[in-house]
Tab-separated table of C-alpha atoms and ligand atoms in Angstrom:
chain	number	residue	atom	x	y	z
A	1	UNK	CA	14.031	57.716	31.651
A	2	UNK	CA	15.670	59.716	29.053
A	3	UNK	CA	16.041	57.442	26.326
A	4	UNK	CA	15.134	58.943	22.842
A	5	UNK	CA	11.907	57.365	21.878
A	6	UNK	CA	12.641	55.414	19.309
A	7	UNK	CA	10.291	55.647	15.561
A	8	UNK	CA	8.462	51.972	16.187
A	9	UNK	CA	8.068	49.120	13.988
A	10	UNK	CA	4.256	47.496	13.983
A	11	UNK	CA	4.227	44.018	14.925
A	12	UNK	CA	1.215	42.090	13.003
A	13	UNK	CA	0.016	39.030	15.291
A	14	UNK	CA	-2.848	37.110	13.016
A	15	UNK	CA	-3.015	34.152	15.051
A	16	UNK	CA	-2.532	35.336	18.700
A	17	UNK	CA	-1.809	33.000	21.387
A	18	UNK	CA	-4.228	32.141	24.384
A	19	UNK	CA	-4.095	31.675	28.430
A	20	UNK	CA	-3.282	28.425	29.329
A	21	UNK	CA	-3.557	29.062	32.850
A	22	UNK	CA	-3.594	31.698	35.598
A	23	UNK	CA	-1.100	31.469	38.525
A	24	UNK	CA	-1.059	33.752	41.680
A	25	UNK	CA	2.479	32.183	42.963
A	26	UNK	CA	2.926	31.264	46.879
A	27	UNK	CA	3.726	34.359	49.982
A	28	UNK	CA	7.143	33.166	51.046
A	29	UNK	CA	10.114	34.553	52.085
A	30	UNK	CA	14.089	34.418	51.623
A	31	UNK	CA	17.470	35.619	52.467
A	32	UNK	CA	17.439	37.065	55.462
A	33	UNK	CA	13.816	37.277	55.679
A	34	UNK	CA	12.705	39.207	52.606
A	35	UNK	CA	9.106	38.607	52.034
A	36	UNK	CA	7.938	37.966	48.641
A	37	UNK	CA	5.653	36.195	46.213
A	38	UNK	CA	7.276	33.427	44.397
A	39	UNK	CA	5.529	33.166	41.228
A	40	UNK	CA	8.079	30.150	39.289
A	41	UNK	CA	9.012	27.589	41.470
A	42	UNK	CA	9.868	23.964	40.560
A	43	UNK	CA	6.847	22.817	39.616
A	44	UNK	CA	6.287	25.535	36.807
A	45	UNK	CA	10.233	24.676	35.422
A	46	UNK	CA	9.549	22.249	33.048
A	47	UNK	CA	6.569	24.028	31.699
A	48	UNK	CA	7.856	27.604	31.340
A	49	UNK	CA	12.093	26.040	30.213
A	50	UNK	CA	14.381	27.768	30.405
A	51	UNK	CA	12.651	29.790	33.249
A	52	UNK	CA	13.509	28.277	36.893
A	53	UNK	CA	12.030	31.001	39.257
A	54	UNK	CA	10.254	34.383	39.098
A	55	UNK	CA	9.956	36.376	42.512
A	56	UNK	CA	8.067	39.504	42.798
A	57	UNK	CA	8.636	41.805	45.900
A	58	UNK	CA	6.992	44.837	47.018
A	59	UNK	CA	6.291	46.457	50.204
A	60	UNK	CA	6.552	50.099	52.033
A	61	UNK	CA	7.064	48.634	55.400
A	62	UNK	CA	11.188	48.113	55.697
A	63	UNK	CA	10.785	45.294	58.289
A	64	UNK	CA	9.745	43.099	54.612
A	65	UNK	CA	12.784	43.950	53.231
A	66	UNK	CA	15.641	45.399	55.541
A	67	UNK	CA	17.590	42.474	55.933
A	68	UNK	CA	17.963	41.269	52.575
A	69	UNK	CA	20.061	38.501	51.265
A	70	UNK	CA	23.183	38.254	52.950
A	71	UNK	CA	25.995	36.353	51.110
A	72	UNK	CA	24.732	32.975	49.131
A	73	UNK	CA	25.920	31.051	46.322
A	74	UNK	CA	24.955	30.779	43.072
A	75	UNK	CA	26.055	27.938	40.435
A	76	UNK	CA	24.423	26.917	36.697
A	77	UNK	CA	22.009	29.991	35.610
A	78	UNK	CA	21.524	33.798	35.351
A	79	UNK	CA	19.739	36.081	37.078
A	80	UNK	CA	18.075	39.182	36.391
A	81	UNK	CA	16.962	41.931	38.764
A	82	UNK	CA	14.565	44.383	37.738
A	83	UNK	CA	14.273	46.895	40.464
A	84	UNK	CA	10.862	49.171	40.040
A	85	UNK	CA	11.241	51.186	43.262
A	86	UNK	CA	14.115	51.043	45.470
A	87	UNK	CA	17.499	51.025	46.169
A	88	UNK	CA	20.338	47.443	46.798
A	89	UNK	CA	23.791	46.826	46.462
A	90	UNK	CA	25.395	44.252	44.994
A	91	UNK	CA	28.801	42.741	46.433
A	92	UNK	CA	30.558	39.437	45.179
A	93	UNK	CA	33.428	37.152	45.812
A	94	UNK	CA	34.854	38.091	42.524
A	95	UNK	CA	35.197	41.752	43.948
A	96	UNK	CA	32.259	43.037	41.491
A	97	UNK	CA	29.970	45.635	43.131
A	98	UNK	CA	26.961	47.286	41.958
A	99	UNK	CA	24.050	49.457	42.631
A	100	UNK	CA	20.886	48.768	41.660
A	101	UNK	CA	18.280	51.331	41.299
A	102	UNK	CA	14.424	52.681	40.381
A	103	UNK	CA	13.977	51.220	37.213
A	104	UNK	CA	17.502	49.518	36.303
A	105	UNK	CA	18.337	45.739	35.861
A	106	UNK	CA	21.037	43.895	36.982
A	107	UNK	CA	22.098	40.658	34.509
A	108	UNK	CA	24.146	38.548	36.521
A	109	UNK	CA	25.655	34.964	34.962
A	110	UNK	CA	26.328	33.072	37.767
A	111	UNK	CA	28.445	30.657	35.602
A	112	UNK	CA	30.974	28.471	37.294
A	113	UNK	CA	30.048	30.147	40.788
A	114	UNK	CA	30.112	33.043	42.830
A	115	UNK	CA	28.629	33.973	46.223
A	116	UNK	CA	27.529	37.470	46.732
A	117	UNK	CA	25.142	39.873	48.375
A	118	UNK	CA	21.777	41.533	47.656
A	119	UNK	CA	21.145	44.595	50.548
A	120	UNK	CA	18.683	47.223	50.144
A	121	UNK	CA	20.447	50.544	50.517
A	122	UNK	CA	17.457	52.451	52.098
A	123	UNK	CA	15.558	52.044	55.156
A	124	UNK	CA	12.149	53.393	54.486
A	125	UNK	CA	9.970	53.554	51.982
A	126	UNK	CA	8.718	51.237	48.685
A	127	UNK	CA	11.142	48.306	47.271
A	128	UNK	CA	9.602	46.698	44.710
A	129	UNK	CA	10.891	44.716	42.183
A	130	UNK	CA	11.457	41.242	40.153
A	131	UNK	CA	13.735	38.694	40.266
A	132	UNK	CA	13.944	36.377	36.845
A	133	UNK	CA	16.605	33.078	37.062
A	134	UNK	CA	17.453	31.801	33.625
A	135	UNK	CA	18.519	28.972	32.973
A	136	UNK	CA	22.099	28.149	30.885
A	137	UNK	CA	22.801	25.253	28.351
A	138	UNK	CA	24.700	22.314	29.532
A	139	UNK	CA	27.688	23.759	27.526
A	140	UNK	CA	27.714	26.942	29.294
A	141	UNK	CA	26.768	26.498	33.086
A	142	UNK	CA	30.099	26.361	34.154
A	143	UNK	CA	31.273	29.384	32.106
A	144	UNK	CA	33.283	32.448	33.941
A	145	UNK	CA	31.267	34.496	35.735
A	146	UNK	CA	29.859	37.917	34.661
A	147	UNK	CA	27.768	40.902	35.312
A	148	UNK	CA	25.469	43.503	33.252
A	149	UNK	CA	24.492	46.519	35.421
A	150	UNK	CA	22.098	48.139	33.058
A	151	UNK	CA	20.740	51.971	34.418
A	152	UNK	CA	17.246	52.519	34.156
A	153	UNK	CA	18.340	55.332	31.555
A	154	UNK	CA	20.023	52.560	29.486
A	155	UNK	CA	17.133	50.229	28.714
A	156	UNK	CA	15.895	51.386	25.197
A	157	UNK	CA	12.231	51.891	24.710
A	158	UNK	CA	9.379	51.490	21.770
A	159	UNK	CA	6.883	54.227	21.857
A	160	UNK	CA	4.029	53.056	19.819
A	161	UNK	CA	1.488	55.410	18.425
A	162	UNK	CA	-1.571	54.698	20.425
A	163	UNK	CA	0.706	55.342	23.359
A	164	UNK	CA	1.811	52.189	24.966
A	165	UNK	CA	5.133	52.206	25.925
A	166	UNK	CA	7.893	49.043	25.621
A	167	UNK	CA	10.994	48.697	28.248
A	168	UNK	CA	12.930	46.537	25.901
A	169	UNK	CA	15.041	44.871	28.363
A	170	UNK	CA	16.358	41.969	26.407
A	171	UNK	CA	15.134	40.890	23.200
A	172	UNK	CA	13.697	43.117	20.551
A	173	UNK	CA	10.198	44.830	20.167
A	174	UNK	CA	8.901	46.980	17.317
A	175	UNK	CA	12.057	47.421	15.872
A	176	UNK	CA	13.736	48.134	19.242
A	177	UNK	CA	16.788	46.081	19.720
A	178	UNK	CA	16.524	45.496	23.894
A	179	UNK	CA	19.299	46.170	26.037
A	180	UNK	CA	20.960	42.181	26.499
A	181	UNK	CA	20.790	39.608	24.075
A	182	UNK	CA	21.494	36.389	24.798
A	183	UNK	CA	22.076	33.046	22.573
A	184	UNK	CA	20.449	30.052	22.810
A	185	UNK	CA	17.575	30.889	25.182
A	186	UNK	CA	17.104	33.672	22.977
A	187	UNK	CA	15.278	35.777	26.218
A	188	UNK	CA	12.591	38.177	25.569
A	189	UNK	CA	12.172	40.636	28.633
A	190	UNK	CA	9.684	43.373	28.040
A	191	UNK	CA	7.490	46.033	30.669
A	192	UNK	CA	4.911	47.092	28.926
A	193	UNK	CA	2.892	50.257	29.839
A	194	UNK	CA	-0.632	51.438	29.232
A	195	UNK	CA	-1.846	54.729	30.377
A	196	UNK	CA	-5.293	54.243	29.227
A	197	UNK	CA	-7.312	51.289	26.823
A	198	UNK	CA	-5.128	50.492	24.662
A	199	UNK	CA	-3.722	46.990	22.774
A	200	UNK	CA	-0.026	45.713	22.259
A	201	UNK	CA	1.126	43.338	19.612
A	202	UNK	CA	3.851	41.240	20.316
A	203	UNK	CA	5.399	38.312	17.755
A	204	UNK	CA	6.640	35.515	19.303
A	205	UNK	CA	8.203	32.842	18.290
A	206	UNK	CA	5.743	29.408	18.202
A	207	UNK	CA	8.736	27.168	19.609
A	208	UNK	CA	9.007	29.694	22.732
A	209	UNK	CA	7.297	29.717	26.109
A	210	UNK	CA	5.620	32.559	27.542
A	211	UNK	CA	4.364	34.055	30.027
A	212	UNK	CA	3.388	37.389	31.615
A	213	UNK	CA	2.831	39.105	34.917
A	214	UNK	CA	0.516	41.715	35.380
A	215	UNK	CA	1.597	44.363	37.821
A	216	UNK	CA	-0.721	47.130	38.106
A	217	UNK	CA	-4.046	46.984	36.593
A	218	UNK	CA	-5.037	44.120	34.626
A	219	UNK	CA	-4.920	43.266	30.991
A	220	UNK	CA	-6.931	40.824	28.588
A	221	UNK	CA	-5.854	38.501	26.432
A	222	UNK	CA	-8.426	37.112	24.186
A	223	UNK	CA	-11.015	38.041	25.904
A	224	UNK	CA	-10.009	36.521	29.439
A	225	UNK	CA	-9.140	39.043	32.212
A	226	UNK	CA	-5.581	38.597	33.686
A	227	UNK	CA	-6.120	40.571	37.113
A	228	UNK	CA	-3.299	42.104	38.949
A	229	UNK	CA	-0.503	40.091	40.664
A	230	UNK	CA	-1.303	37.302	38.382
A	231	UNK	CA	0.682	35.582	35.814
A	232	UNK	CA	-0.791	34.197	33.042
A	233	UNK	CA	1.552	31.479	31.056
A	234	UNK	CA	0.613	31.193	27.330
A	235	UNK	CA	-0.139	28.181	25.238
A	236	UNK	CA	2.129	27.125	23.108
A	237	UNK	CA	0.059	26.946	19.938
A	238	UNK	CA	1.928	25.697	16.724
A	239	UNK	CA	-0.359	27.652	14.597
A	240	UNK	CA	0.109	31.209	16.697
A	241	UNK	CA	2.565	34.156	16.072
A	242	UNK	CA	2.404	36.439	18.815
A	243	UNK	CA	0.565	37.713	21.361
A	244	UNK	CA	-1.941	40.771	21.899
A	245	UNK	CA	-2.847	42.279	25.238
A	246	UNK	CA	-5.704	44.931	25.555
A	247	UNK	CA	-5.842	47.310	28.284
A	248	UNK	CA	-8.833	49.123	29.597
A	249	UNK	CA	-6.677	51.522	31.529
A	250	UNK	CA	-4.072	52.137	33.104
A	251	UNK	CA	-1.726	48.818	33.742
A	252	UNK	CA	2.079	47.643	33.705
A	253	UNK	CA	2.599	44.066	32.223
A	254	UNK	CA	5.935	42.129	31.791
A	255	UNK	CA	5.975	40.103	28.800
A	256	UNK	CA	8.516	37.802	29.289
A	257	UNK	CA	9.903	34.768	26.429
A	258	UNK	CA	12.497	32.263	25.799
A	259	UNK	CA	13.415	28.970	23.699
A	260	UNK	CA	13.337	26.338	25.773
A	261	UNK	CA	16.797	24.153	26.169
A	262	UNK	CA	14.884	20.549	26.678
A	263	UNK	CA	17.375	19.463	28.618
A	264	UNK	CA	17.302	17.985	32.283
A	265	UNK	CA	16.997	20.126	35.760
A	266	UNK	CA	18.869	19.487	39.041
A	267	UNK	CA	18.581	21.992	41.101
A	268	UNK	CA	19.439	22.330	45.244
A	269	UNK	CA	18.720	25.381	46.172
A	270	UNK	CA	20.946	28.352	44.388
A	271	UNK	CA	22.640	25.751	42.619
A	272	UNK	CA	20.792	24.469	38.717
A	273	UNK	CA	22.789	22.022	36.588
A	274	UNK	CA	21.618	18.724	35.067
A	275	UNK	CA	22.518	15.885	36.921
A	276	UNK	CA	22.609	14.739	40.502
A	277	UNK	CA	26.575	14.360	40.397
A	278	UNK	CA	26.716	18.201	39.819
A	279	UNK	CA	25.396	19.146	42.127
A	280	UNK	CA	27.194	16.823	44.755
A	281	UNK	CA	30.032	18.817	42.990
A	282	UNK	CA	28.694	22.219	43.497
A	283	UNK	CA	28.449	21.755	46.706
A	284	UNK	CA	32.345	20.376	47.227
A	285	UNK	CA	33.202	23.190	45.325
A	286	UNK	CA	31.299	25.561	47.561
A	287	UNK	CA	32.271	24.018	50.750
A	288	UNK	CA	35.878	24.189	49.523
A	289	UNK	CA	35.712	27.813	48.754
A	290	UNK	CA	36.023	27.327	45.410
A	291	UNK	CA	33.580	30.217	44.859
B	1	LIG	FE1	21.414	35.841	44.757
């Protein structure tokens, strides 16, 4: 992580937002056999727009993640990787390859299509990590294809002056501009870390949903604990204009935001779009290599 801390900006929240709810997410596992905790799922879509899906993996023992995610398709959304620990490569059918690594993020905008490949490149020791789907407006699901492979040394950070520290991975935070930006959903994507008690400030926009996933340690927000391995999605209060978590030690916390798109979900499997009829469509266009 060498990026130059960056002078930060405070954020003033005077009407903070509050827990709506707690969610652990359900053990499951993909690809090949990859196990992992799948925190958004369908039934949290609607809720958290334009969110679809939020997996969290971790694990030391290789026979959790070794196989990986052979080739798949993907149709109607973006995803983002956030690898913490670990090493996978990325292949494509568009002949894009890519490495991801300890602390990068890989932006992918599945578009139109593509089928590719997620393979860890190690065989022992920790992988742990995050994948985020995003969802795209109507206009722009079927949109070309295209890839952001962001190093970990590329992702800008806020330093505040009590110490916590701000990944600004898309979005902006105190003043730093994050490494994507995106239109529409507008996508906030922060890891926040606290070496000891500390508090963070975020502004958010009233119109957006929110959420965030504790990692290691646990946070409070207004006064109710958010252990770890929990997400807690915020209400969506007209009145409030941020958000403020307080540490009592040590703790890593993703703080993640969007504007919703209000607009209807279809989804089978790796494919998202809006109506039944695309997705009968996606999968002709699959079947017919078309990917
Ligand atoms: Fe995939």
């Amino acid at each position: 992580m060498t990026t130059a801390p960056t002078p930060s900006e405070p954020e003033a929240v005077t009407h903070p937002r509050k827990i709506e709810r707690l969610v652990t997410g359900m053990p499951t596992s993909d690809g090949a056999g990859v196990k992992l905790t799948r925190v958004i799922s369908g039934n949290l879509q609607k809720r958290l727009d334009p969110y679809l899906m939020l997996d969290a993996f971790g694990s030391d023992d290789p026979d959790d993640y070794i196989a990986g995610f052979p080739n798949h398709p993907h149709r109607g959304f973006e995803t983002v990787t956030y690898m913490i620990a670990g090493r996978m490569r990325h292949n494509d059918s568009h002949g894009h390859e890519g490495l991801l690594q300890n602390g990068g993020v890989q932006w992918m905008t599945a578009g139109r299509g593509l089928v590719h490949s997620e393979l860890p490149e190690q065989e022992e020791g920790r992988m742990e990590g995050f994948q985020l789907w995003l969802n795209l407006p109507a206009r722009d699901k079927l949109i070309e294809p295209s890839y952001r492979d962001i190093q970990s040394r590329d992702i800008p950070e806020a330093r505040l002056d009590n110490g916590v520290r701000v990944r600004v991975v898309a979005g902006r935070s105190h003043g730093v501009e994050g490494a994507m930006q995106r239109p529409v959903t507008e996508p906030l994507y922060l890891d926040v870390h606290f070496d000891t008690a500390a508090s963070f400030s975020q502004r958010l926009p009233a119109t957006a949903n929110a959420f965030i996933y504790v990692y290691r340690g646990s946070v409070s927000i207004g006064g109710q604990n958010v252990p770890v391995k929990h997400m807690a999605i915020l209400g969506n209060d007209a009145q409030a204009d941020g958000v403020v978590l307080e540490s009592q030690g040590p703790a890593s916390v993703l703080l993640i935001a969007g504007q919703p798109l209000g607009e209807p979900i279809a989804q089978y499997g790796p494919f998202v779009m809006n109506t039944q009829q695309e997705l009968i469509q996606a999968v002709t266009d699959f079947q017919a290599g078309r990917f």
